[in-house]
Backbone as ProteinMPNN parsed JSONL, in Angstrom:
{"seq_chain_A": "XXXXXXXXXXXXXXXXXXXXXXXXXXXXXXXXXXXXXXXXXXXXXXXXXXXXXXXXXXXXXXXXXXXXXXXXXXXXXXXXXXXXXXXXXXXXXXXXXXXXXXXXXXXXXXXXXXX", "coords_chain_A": {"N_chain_A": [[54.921, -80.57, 29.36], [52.609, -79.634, 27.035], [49.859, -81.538, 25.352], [48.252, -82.729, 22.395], [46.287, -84.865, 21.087], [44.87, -85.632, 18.001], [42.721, -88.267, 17.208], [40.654, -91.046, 15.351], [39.835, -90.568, 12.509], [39.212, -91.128, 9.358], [37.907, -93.064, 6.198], [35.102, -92.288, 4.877], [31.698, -93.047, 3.36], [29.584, -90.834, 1.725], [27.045, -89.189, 3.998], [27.718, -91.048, 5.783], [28.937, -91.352, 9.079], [31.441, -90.075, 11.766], [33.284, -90.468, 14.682], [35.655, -87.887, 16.368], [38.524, -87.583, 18.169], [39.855, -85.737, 20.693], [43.076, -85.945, 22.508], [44.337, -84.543, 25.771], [46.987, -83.538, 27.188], [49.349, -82.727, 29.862], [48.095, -80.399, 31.117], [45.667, -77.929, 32.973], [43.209, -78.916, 31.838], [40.767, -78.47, 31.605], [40.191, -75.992, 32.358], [40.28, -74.092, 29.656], [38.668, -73.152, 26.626], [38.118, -75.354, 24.258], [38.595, -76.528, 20.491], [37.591, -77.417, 17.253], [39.49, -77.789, 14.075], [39.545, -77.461, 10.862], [41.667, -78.404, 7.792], [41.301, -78.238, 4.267], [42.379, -79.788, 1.25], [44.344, -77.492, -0.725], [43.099, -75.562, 0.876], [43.137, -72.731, 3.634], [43.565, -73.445, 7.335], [40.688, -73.631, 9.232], [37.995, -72.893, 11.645], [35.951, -75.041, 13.277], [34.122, -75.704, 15.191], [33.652, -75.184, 18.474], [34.209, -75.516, 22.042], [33.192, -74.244, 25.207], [34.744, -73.63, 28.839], [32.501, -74.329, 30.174], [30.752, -75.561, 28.514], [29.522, -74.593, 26.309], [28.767, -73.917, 23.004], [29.876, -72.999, 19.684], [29.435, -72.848, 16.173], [30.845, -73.524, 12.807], [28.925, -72.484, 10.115], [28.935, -73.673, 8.504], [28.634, -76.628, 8.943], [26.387, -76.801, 10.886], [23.906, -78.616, 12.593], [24.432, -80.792, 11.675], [27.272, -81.438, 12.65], [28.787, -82.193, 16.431], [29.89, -80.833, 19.186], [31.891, -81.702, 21.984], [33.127, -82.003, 25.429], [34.894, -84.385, 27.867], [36.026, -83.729, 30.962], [37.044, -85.021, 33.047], [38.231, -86.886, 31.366], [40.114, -85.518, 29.819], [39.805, -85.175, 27.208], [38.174, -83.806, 23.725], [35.719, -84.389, 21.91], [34.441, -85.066, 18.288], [31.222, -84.99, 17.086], [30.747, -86.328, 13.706], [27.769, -85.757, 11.307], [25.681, -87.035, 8.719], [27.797, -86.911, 6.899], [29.748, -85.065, 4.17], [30.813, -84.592, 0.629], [32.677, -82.496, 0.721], [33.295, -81.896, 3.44], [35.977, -83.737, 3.729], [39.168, -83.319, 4.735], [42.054, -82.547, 7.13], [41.629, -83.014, 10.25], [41.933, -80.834, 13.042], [42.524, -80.756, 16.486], [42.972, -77.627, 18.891], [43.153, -74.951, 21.026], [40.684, -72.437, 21.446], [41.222, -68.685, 21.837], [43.645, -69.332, 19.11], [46.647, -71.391, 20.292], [49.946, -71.334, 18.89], [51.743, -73.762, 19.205], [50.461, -75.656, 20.006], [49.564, -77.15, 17.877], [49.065, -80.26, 16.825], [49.099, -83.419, 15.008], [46.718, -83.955, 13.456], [43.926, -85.623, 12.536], [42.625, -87.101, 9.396], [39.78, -87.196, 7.552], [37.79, -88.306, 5.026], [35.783, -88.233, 3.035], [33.965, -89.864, 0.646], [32.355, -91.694, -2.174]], "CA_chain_A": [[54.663, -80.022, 28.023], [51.041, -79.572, 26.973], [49.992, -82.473, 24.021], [47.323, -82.847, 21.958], [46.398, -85.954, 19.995], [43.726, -86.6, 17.41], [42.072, -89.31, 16.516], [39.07, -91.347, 14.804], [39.612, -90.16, 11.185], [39.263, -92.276, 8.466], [37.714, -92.824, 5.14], [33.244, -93.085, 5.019], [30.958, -92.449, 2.628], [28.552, -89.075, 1.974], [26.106, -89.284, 4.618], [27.784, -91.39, 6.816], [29.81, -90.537, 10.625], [32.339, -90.53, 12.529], [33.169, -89.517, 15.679], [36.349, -87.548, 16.479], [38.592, -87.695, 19.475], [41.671, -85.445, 20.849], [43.225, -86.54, 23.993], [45.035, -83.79, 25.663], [48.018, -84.346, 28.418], [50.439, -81.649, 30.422], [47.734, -78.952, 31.211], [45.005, -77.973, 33.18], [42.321, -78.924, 30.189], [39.01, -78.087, 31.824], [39.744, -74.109, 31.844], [40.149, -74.081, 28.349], [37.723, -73.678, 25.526], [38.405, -75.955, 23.0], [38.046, -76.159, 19.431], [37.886, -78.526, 16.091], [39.689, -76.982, 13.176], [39.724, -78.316, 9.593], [42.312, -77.629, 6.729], [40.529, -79.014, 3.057], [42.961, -79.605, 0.482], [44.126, -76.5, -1.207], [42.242, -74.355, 1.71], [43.367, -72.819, 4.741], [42.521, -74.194, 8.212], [39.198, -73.078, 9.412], [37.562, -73.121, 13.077], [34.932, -75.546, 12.717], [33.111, -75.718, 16.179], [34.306, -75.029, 19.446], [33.373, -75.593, 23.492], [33.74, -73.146, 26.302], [35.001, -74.999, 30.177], [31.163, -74.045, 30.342], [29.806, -76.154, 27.691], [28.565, -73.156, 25.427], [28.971, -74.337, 21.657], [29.175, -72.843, 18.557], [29.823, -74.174, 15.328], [30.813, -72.902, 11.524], [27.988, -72.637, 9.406], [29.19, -75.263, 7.44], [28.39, -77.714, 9.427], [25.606, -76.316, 11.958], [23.238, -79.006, 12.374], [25.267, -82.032, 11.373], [28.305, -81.793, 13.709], [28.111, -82.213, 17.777], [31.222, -80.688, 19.882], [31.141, -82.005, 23.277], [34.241, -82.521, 26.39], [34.557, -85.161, 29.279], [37.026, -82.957, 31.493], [37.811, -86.385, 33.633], [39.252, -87.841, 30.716], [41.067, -84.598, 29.337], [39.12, -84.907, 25.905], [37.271, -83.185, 23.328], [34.907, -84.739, 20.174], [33.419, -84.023, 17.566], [30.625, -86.058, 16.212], [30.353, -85.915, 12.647], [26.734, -87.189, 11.295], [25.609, -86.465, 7.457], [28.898, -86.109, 6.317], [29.657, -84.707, 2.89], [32.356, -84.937, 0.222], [33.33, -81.111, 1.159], [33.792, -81.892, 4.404], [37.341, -83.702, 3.407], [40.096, -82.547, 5.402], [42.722, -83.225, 7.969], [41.213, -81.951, 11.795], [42.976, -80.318, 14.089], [42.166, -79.798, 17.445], [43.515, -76.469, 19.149], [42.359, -74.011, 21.828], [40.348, -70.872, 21.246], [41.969, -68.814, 20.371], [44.886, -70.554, 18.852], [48.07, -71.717, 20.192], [50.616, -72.079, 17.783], [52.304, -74.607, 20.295], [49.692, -77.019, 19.797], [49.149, -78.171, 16.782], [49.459, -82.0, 16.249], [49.649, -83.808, 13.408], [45.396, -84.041, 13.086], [43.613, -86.732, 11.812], [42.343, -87.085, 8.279], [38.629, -87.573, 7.142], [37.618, -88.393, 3.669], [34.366, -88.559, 2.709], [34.243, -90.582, -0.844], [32.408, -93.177, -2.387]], "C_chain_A": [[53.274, -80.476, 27.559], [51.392, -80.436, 25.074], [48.628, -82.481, 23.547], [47.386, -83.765, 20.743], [44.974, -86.521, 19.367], [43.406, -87.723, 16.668], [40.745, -89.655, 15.956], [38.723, -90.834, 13.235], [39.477, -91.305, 10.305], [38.32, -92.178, 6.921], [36.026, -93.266, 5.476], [32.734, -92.448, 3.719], [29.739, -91.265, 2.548], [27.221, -89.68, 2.725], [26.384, -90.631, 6.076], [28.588, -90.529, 8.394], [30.822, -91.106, 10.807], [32.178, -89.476, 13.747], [34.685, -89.281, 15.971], [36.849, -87.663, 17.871], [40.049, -86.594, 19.393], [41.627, -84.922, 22.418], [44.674, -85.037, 24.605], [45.782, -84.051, 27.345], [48.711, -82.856, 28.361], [49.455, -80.461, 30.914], [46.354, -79.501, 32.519], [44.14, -77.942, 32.629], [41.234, -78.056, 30.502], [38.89, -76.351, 31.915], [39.584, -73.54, 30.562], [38.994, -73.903, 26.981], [38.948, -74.305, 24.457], [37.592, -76.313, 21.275], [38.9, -77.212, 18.403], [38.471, -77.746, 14.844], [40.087, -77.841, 12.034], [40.427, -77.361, 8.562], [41.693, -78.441, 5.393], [41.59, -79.082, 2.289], [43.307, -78.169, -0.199], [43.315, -75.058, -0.103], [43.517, -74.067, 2.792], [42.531, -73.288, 5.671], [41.902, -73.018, 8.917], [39.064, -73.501, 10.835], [36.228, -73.941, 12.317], [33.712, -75.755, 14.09], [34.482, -75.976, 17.764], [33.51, -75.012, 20.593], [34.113, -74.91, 24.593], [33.751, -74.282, 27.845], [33.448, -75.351, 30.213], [30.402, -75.342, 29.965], [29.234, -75.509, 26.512], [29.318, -73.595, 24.179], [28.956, -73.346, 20.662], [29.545, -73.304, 17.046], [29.691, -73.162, 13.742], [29.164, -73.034, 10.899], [27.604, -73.84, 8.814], [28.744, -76.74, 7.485], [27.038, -77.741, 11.065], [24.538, -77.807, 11.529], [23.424, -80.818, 11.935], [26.434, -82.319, 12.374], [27.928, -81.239, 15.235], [29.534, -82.078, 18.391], [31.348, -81.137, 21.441], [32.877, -82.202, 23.928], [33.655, -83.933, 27.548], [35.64, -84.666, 29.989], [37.696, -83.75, 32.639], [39.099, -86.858, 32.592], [40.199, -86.665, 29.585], [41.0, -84.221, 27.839], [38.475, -84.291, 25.654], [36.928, -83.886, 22.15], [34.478, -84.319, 19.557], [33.01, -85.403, 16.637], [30.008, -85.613, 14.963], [29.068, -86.622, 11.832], [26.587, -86.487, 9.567], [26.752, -86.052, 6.532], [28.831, -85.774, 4.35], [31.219, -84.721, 2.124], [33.628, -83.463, 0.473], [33.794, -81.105, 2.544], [35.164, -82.817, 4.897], [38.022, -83.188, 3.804], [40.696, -83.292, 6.241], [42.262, -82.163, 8.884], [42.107, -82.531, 11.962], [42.287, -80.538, 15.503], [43.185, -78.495, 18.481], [42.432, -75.938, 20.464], [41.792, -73.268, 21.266], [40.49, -69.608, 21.815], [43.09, -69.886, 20.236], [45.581, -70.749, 19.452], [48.848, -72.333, 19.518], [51.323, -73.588, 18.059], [51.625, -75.961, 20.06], [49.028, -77.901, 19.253], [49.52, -79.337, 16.551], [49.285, -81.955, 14.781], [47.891, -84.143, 12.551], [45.278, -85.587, 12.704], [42.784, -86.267, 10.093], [41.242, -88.097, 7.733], [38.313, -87.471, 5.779], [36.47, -89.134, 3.424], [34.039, -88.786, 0.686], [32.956, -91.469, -0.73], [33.066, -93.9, -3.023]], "O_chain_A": [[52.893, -81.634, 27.727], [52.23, -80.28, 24.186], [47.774, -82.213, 24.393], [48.113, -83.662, 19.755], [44.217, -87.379, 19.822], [43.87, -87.999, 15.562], [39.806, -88.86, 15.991], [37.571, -90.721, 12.816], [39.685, -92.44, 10.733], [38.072, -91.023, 6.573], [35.699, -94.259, 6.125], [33.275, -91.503, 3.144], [29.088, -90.994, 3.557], [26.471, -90.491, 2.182], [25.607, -90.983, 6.964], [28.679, -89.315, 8.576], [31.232, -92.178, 10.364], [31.547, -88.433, 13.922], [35.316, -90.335, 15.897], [36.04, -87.814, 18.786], [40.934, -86.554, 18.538], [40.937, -84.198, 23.135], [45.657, -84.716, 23.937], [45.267, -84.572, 28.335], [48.731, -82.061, 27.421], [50.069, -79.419, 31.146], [46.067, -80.635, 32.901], [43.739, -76.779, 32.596], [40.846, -77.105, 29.824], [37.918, -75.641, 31.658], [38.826, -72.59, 30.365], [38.622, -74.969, 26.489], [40.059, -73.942, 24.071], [36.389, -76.326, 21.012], [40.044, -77.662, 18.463], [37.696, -76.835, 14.551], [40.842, -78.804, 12.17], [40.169, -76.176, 8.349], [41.631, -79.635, 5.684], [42.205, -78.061, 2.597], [42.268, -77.509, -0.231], [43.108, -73.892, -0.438], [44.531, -74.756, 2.901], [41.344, -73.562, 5.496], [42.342, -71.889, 9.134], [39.839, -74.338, 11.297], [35.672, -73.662, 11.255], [32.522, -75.94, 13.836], [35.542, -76.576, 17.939], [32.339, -74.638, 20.522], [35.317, -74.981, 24.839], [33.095, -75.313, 27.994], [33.11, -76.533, 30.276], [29.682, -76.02, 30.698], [28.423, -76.115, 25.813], [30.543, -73.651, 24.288], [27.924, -72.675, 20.684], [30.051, -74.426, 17.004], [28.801, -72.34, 13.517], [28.36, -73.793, 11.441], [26.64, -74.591, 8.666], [28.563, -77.62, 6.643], [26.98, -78.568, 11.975], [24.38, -78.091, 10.342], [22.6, -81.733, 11.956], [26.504, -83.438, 12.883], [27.162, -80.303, 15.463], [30.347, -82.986, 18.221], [30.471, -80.563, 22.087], [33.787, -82.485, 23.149], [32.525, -84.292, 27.878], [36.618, -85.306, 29.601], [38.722, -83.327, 33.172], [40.291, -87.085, 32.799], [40.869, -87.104, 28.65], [41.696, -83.386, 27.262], [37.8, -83.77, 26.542], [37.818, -84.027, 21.312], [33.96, -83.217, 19.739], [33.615, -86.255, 15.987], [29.072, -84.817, 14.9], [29.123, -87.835, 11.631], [27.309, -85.548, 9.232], [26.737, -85.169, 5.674], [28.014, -86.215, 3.541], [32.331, -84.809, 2.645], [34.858, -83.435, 0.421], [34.688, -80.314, 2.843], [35.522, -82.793, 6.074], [37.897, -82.032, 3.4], [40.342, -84.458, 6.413], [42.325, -80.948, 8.695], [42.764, -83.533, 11.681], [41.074, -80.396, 15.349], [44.348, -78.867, 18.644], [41.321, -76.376, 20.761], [42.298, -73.145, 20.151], [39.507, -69.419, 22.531], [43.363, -70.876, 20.913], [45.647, -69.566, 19.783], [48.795, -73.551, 19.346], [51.402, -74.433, 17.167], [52.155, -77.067, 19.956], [48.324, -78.856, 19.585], [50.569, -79.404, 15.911], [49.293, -81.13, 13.867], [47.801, -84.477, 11.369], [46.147, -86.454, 12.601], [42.471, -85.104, 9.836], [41.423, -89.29, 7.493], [38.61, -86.384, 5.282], [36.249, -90.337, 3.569], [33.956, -87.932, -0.197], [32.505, -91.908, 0.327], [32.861, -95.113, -2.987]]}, "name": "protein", "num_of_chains": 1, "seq": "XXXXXXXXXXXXXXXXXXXXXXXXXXXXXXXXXXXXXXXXXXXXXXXXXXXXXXXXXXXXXXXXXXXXXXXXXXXXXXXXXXXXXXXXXXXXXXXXXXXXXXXXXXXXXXXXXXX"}
């Protein structure tokens, strides 16, 4: 049974980082594009940047320029490094395939950008 588990959330202040992690078990990962998806309070969840087996990136608007999506297909992961963060960028990530599978939503982690 295919798993997906994120981590690395936590609470920083506007303009600081983090870096995201979700560890994925039961599959063959590396055919996959994968993808970061954020729900904001009150919002629905959003695609926020995603990576093809390739490497080929692309990334919401929202965050073009500030966030970095990257795999290591040894270790069955995908990140996402968040740099400049902002208080809009608040939310609990997901990570997921592209497109979706409903199947594989975890429980995310939860970033909160405060001072």
């Amino acid at each position: 049974q295919v798993q997906l588990v994120e981590s690395g959330g936590g609470l920083v202040q506007p303009g600081g980082s983090l870096r995201l992690s979700c560890a994925a078990s039961g599959t063959i990962f590396s055919i996959y594009t994968m993808a970061w998806y954020r729900r904001a309070p009150g919002n629905e969840r959003v695609l926020v940047a995603a990576i093809t087996s390739g490497g080929s990136t692309n990334y919401a608007d929202s965050v073009k320029g500030r966030f970095t999506i990257s795999r290591d297909n040894g270790k069955n992961t995908v990140y996402l490094q968040m740099n400049s963060l902002k208080v809009e960028d608040t939310a609990v990530y997901y990570c997921n395939t592209d497109p979706i599978d409903m199947r594989l939503w975890g429980k995310g982690t939860l970033v909160t950008v405060s001072s």
